[in-house]
PDB file of C-alpha atoms in Angstrom:
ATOM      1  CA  UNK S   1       0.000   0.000   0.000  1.00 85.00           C
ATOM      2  CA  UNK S   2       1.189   3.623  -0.753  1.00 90.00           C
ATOM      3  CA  UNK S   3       2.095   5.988   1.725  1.00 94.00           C
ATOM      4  CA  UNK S   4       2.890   9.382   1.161  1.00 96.00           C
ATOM      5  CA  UNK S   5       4.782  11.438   3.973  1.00 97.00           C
ATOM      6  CA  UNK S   6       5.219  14.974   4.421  1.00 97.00           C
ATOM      7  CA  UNK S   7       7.978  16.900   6.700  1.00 94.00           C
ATOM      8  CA  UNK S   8       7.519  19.461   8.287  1.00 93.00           C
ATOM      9  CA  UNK S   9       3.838  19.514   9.510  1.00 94.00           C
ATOM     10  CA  UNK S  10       4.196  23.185   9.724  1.00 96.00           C
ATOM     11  CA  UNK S  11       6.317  25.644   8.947  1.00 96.00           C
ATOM     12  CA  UNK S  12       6.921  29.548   9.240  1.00 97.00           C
ATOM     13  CA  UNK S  13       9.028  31.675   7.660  1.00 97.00           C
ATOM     14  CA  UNK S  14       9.771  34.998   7.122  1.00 97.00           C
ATOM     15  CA  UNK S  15       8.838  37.156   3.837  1.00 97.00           C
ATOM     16  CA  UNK S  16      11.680  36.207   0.853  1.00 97.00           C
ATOM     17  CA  UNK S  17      13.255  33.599   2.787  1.00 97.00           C
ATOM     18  CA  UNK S  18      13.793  30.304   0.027  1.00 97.00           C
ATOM     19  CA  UNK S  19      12.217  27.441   1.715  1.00 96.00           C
ATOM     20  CA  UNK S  20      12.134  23.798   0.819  1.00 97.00           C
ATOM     21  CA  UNK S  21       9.203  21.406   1.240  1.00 97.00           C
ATOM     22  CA  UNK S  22       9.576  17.502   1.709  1.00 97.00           C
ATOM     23  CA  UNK S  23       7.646  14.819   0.246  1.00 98.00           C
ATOM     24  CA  UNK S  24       8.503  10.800   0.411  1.00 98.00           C
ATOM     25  CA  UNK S  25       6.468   7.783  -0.882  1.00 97.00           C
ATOM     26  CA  UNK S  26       7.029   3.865  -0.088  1.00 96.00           C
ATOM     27  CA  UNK S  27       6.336   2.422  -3.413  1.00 91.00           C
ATOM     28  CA  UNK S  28       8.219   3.555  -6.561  1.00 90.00           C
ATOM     29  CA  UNK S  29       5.970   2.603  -8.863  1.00 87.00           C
ATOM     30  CA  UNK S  30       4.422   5.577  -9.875  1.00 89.00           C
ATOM     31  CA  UNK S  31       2.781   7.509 -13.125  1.00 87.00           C
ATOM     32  CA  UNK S  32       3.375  10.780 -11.823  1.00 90.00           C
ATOM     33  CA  UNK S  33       3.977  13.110  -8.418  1.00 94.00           C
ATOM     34  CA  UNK S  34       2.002  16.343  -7.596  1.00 94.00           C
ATOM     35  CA  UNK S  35       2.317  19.446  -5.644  1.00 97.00           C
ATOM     36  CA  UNK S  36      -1.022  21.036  -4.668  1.00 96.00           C
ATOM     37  CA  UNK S  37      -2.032  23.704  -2.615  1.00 97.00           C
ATOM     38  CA  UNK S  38      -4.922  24.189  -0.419  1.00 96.00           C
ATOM     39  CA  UNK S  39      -5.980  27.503   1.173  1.00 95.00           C
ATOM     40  CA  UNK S  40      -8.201  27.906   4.268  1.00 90.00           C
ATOM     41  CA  UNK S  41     -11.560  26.660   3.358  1.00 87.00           C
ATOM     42  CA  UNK S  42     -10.795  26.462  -0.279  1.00 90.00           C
ATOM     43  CA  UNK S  43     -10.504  23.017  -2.796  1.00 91.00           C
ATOM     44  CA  UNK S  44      -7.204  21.859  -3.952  1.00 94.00           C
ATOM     45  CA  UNK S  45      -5.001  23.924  -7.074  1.00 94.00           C
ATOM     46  CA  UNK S  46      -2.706  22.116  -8.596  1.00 93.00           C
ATOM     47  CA  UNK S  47       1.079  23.737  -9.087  1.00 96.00           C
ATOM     48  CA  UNK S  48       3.072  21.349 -10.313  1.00 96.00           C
ATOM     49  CA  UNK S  49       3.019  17.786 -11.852  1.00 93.00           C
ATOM     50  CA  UNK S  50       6.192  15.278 -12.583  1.00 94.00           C
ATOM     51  CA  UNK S  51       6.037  12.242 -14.725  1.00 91.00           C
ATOM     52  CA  UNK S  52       7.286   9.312 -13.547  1.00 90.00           C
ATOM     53  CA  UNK S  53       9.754   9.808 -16.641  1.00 91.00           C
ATOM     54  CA  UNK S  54      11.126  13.373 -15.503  1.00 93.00           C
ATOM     55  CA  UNK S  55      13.254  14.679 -12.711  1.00 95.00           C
ATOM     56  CA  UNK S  56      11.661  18.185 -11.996  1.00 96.00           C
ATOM     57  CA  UNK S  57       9.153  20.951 -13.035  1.00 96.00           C
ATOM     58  CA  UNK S  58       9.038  24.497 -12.889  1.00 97.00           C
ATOM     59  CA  UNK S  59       6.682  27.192 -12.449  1.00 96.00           C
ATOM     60  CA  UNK S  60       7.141  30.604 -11.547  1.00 97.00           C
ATOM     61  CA  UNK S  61       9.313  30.649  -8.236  1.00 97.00           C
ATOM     62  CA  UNK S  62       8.160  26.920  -7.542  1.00 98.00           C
ATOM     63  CA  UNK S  63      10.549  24.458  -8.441  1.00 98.00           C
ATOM     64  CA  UNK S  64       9.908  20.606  -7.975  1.00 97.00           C
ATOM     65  CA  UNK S  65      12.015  17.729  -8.191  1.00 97.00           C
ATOM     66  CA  UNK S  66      10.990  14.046  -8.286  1.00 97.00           C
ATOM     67  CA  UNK S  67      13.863  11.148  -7.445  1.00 96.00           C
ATOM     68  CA  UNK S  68      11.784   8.019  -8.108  1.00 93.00           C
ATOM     69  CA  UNK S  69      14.342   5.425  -7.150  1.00 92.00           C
ATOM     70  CA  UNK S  70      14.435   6.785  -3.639  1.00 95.00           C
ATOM     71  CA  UNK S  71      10.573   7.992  -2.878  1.00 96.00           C
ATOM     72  CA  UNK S  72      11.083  11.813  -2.661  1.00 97.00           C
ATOM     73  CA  UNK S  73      10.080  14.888  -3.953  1.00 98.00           C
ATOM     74  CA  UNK S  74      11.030  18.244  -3.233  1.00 98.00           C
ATOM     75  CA  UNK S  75       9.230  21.637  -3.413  1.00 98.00           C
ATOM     76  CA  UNK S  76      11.295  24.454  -3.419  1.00 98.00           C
ATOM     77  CA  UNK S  77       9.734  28.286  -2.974  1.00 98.00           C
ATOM     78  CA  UNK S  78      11.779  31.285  -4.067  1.00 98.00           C
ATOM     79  CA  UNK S  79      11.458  34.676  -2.356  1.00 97.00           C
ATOM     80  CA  UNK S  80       8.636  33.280  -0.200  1.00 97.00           C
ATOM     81  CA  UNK S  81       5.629  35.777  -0.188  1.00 97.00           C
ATOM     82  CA  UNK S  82       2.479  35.806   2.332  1.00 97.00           C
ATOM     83  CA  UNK S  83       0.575  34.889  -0.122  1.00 97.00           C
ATOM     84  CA  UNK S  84       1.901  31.454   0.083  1.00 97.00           C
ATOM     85  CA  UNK S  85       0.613  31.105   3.394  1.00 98.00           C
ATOM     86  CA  UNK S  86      -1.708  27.615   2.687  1.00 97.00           C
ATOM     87  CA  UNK S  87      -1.034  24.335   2.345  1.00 97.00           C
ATOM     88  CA  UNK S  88       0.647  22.253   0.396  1.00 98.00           C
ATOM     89  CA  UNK S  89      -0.516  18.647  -0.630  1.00 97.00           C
ATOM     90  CA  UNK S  90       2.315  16.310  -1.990  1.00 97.00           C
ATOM     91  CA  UNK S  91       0.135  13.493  -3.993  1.00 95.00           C
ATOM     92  CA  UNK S  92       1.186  10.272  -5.878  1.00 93.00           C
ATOM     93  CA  UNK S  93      -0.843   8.305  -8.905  1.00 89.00           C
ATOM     94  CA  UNK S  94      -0.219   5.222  -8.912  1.00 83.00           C
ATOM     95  CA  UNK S  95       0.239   2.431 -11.582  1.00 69.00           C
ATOM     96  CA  UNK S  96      -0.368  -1.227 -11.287  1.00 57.00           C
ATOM     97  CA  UNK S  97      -3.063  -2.508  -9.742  1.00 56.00           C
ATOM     98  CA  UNK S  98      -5.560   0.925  -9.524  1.00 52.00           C
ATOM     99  CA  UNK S  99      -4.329   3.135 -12.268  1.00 58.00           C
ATOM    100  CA  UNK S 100      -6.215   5.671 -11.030  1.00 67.00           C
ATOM    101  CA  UNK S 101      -5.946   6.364  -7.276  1.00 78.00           C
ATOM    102  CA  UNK S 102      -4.102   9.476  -6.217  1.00 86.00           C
ATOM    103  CA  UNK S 103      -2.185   9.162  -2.986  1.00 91.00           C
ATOM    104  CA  UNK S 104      -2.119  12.196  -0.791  1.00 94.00           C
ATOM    105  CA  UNK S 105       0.482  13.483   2.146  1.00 96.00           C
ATOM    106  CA  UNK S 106      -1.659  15.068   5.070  1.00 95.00           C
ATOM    107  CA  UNK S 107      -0.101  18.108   3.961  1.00 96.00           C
ATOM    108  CA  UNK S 108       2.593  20.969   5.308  1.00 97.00           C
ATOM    109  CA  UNK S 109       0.768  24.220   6.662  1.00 96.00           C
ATOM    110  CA  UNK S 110       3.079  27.305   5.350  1.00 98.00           C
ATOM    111  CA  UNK S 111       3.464  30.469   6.907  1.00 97.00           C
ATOM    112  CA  UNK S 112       4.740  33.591   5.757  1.00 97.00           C
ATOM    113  CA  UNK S 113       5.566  36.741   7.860  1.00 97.00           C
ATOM    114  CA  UNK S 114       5.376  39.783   6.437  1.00 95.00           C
TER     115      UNK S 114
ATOM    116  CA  UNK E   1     -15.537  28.140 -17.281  1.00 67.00           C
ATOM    117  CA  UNK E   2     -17.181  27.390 -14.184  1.00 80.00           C
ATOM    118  CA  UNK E   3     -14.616  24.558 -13.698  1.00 94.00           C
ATOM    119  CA  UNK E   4     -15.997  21.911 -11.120  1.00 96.00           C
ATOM    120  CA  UNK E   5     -18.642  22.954  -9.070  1.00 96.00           C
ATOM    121  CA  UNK E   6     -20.184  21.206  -6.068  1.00 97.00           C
ATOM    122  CA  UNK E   7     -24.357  21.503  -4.481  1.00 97.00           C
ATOM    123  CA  UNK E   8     -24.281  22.264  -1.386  1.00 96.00           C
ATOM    124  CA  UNK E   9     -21.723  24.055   0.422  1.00 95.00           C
ATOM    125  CA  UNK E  10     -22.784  23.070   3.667  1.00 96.00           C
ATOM    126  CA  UNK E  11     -25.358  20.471   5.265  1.00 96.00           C
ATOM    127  CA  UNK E  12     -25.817  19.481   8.739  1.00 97.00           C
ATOM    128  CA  UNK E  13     -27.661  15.661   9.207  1.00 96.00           C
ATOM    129  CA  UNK E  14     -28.873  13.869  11.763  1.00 97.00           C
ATOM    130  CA  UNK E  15     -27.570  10.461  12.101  1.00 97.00           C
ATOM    131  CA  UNK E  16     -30.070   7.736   9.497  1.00 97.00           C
ATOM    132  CA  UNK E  17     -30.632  10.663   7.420  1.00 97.00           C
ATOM    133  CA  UNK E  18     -29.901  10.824   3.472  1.00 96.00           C
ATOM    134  CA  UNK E  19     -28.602  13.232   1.434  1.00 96.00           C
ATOM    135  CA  UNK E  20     -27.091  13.968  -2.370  1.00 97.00           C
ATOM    136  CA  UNK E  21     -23.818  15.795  -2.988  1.00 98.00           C
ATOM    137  CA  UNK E  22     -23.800  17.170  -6.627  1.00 97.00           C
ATOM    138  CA  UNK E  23     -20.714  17.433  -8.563  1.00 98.00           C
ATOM    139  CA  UNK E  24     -20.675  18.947 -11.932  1.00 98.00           C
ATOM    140  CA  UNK E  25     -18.002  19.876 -14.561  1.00 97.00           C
ATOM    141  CA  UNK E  26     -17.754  21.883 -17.230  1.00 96.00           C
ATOM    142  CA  UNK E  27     -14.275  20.830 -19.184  1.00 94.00           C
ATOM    143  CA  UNK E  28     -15.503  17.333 -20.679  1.00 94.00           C
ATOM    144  CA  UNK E  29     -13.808  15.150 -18.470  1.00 94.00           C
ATOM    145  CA  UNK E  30     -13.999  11.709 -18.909  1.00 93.00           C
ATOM    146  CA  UNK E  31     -12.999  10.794 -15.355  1.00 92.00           C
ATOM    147  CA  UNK E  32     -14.707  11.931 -11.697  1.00 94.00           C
ATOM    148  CA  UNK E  33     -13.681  11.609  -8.372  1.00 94.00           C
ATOM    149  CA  UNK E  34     -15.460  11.807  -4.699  1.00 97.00           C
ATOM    150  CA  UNK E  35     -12.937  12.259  -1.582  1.00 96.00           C
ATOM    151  CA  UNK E  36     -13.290  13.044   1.967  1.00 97.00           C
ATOM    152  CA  UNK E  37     -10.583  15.433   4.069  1.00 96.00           C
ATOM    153  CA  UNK E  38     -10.479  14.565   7.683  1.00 94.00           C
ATOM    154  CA  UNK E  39      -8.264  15.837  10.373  1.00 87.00           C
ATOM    155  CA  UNK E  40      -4.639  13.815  10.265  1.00 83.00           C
ATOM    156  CA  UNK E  41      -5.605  11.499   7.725  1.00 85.00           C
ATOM    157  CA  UNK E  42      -5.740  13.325   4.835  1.00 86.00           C
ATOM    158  CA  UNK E  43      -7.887  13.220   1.358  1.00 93.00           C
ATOM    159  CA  UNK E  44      -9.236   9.283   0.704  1.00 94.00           C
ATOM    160  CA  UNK E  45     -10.855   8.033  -2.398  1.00 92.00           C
ATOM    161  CA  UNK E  46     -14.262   6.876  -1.685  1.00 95.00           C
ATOM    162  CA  UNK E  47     -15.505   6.216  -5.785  1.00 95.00           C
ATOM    163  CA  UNK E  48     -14.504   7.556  -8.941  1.00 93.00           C
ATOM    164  CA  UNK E  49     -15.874   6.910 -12.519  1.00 93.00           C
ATOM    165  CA  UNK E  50     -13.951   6.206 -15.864  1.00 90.00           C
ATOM    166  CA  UNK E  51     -16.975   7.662 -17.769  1.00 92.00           C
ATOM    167  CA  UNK E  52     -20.682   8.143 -18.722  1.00 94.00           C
ATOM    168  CA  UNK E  53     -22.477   4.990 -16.766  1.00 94.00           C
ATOM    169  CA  UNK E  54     -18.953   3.531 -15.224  1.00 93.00           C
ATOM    170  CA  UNK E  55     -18.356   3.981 -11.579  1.00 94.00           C
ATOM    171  CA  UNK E  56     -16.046   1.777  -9.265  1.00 91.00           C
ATOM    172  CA  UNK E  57     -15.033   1.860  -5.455  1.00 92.00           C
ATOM    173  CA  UNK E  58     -11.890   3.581  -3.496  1.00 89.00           C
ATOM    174  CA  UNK E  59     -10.135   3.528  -1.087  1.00 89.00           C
ATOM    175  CA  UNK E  60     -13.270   3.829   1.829  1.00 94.00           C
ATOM    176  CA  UNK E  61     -16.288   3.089   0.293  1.00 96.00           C
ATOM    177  CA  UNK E  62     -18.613   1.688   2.863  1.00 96.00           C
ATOM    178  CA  UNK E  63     -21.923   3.403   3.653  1.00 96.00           C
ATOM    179  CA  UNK E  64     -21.679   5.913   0.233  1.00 97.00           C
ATOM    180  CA  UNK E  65     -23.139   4.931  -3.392  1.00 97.00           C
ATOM    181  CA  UNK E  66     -22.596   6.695  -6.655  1.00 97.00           C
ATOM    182  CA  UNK E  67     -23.679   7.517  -9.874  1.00 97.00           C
ATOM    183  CA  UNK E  68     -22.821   9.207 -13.084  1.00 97.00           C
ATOM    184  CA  UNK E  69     -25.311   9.062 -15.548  1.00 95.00           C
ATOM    185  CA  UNK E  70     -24.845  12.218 -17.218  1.00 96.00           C
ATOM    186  CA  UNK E  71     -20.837  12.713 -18.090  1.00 96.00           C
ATOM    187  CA  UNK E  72     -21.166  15.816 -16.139  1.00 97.00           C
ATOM    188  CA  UNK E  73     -22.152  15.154 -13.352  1.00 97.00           C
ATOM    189  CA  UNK E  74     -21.169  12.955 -10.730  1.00 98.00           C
ATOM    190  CA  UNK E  75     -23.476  12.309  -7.373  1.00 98.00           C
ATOM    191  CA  UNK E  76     -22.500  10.781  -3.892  1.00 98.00           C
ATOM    192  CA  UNK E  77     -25.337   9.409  -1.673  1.00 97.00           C
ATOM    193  CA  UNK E  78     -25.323   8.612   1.555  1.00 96.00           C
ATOM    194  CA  UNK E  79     -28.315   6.548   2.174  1.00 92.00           C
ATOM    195  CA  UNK E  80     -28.012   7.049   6.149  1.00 96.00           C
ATOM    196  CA  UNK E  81     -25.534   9.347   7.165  1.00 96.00           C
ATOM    197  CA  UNK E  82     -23.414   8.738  10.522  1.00 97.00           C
ATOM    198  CA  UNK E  83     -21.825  10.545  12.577  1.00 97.00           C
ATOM    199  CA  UNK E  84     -18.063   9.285  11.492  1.00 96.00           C
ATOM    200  CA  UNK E  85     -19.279  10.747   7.957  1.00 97.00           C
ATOM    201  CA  UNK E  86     -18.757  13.720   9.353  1.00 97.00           C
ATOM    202  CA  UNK E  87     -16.163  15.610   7.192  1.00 97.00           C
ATOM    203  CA  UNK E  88     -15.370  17.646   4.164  1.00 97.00           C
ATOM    204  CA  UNK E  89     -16.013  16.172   0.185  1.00 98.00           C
ATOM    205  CA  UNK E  90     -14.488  17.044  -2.773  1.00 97.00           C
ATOM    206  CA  UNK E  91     -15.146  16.199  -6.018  1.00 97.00           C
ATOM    207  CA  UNK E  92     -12.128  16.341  -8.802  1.00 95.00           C
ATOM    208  CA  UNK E  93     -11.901  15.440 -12.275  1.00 94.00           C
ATOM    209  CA  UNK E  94      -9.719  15.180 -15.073  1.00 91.00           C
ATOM    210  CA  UNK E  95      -9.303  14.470 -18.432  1.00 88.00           C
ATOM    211  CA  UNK E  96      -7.715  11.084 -18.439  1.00 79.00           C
ATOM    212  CA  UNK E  97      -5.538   8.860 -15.867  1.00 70.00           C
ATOM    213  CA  UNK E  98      -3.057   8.166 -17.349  1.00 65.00           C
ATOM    214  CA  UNK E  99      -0.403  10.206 -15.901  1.00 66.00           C
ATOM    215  CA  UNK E 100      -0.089  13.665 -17.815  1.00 72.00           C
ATOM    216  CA  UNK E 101      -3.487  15.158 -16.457  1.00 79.00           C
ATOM    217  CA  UNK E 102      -3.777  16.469 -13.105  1.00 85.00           C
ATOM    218  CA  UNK E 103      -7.290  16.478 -11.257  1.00 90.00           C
ATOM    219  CA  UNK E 104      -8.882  19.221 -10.637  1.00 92.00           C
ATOM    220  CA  UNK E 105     -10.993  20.127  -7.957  1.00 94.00           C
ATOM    221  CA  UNK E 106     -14.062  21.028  -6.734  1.00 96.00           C
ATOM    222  CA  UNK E 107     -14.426  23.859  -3.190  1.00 95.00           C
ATOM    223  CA  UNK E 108     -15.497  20.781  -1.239  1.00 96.00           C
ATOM    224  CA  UNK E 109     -18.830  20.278   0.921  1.00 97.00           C
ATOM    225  CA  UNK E 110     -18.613  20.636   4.847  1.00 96.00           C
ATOM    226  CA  UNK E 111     -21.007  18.047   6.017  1.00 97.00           C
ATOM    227  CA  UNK E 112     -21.575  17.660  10.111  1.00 97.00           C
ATOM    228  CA  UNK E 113     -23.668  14.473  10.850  1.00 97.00           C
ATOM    229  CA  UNK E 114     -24.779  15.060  14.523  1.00 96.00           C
TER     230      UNK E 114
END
């Protein structure tokens, strides 16, 4: 069974600090890894999404980076704003047996100080 | 484009009553997707549909049926609610599974079953 881990629970930070979030996931065999975020209240938006095939994706000041072979993912923030106080939802599809059951971490609450 | 849209917002139950969620989207998806968001456990598949007439169970099915008869719309029923329903839905859906699409979702349904 998958498992999808997220570290830290919670984090703060102050305004334009870089910041790095962590994502790992017990079973390798995967179609593709995503990074979602998930304000207050508010359904999920998805920022960025890997293929199994690729090693990261970029968007904006969000970079993320996908090592299969060792069950991690990275999400890195650049010049970290308040508005990216929410948070963020690391989520795996998997292949085999259901091809179409995404895997979700419980998430890592961001905070940014102005 | 309205995206995906969910009926209602917010519903309070008492425990052995019934109720419909409504999902609809507007993008011509072939697949759908119902989940629940509880505290530390994160978003779990309860059914999802492959298309028009197709539906087929999650991850935590038990005491929720389904239906998609119109490839817009997707419905979750609970035929009598309990209290460990208690949580918030969202519906998601996206184009195909197969690894390049991401899901997107719905603003979710809080739903307290007293």
């Amino acid at each position: 069974k998958q498992e999808v881990t997220q570290i830290p629970a919670a984090l703060s930070v102050p305004e334009g600090e870089n910041l790095v979030l962590n994502c790992s996931f017990t079973d390798s065999a995967i179609y593709n890894l995503q990074w979602f975020r998930q304000d207050p209240g508010k359904g999920l938006t998805s920022l960025l999404l890997i293929q199994s095939s690729q090693r990261e994706q970029t968007s904006g000041r969000l970079n993320a980076s996908l090592d299969k072979s060792s069950g991690r993912s990275t999400l890195y923030i650049a010049a970290s704003q308040p508005g990216d106080s929410a948070t963020y939802l690391c989520a795996v599809l998997n292949s085999g047996g259901s091809n179409y059951k995404l895997t979700f971490g419980k998430g890592t609450l961001l905070t940014v100080n102005p | 484009n309205a995206g995906v849209t969910q009926t209602p917002k917010f519903r309070v139950l008492k425990t052995g009553q019934s109720m419909t969620l409504l999902c609809a989207q507007d993008m011509n998806h072939e697949y759908m997707y119902w989940y629940r968001q509880d505290p530390g456990m994160g978003l779990r598949l309860i059914h999802y549909s492959v298309g028009e007439g197709t539906t087929a169970k999650g991850e935590v099915p038990d005491g929720y049926n389904v239906s998609r008869l119109k490839k817009q719309n997707f419905l979750l029923g609970l035929e009598s609610a309990a209290p460990s329903q208690t949580s918030v839905y969202f519906c998601a859906s996206s184009y195909s599974a197969g690894g390049i699409d991401t899901q997107y979702f719905g603003p979710g349904t809080r739903l307290t079953v007293l």
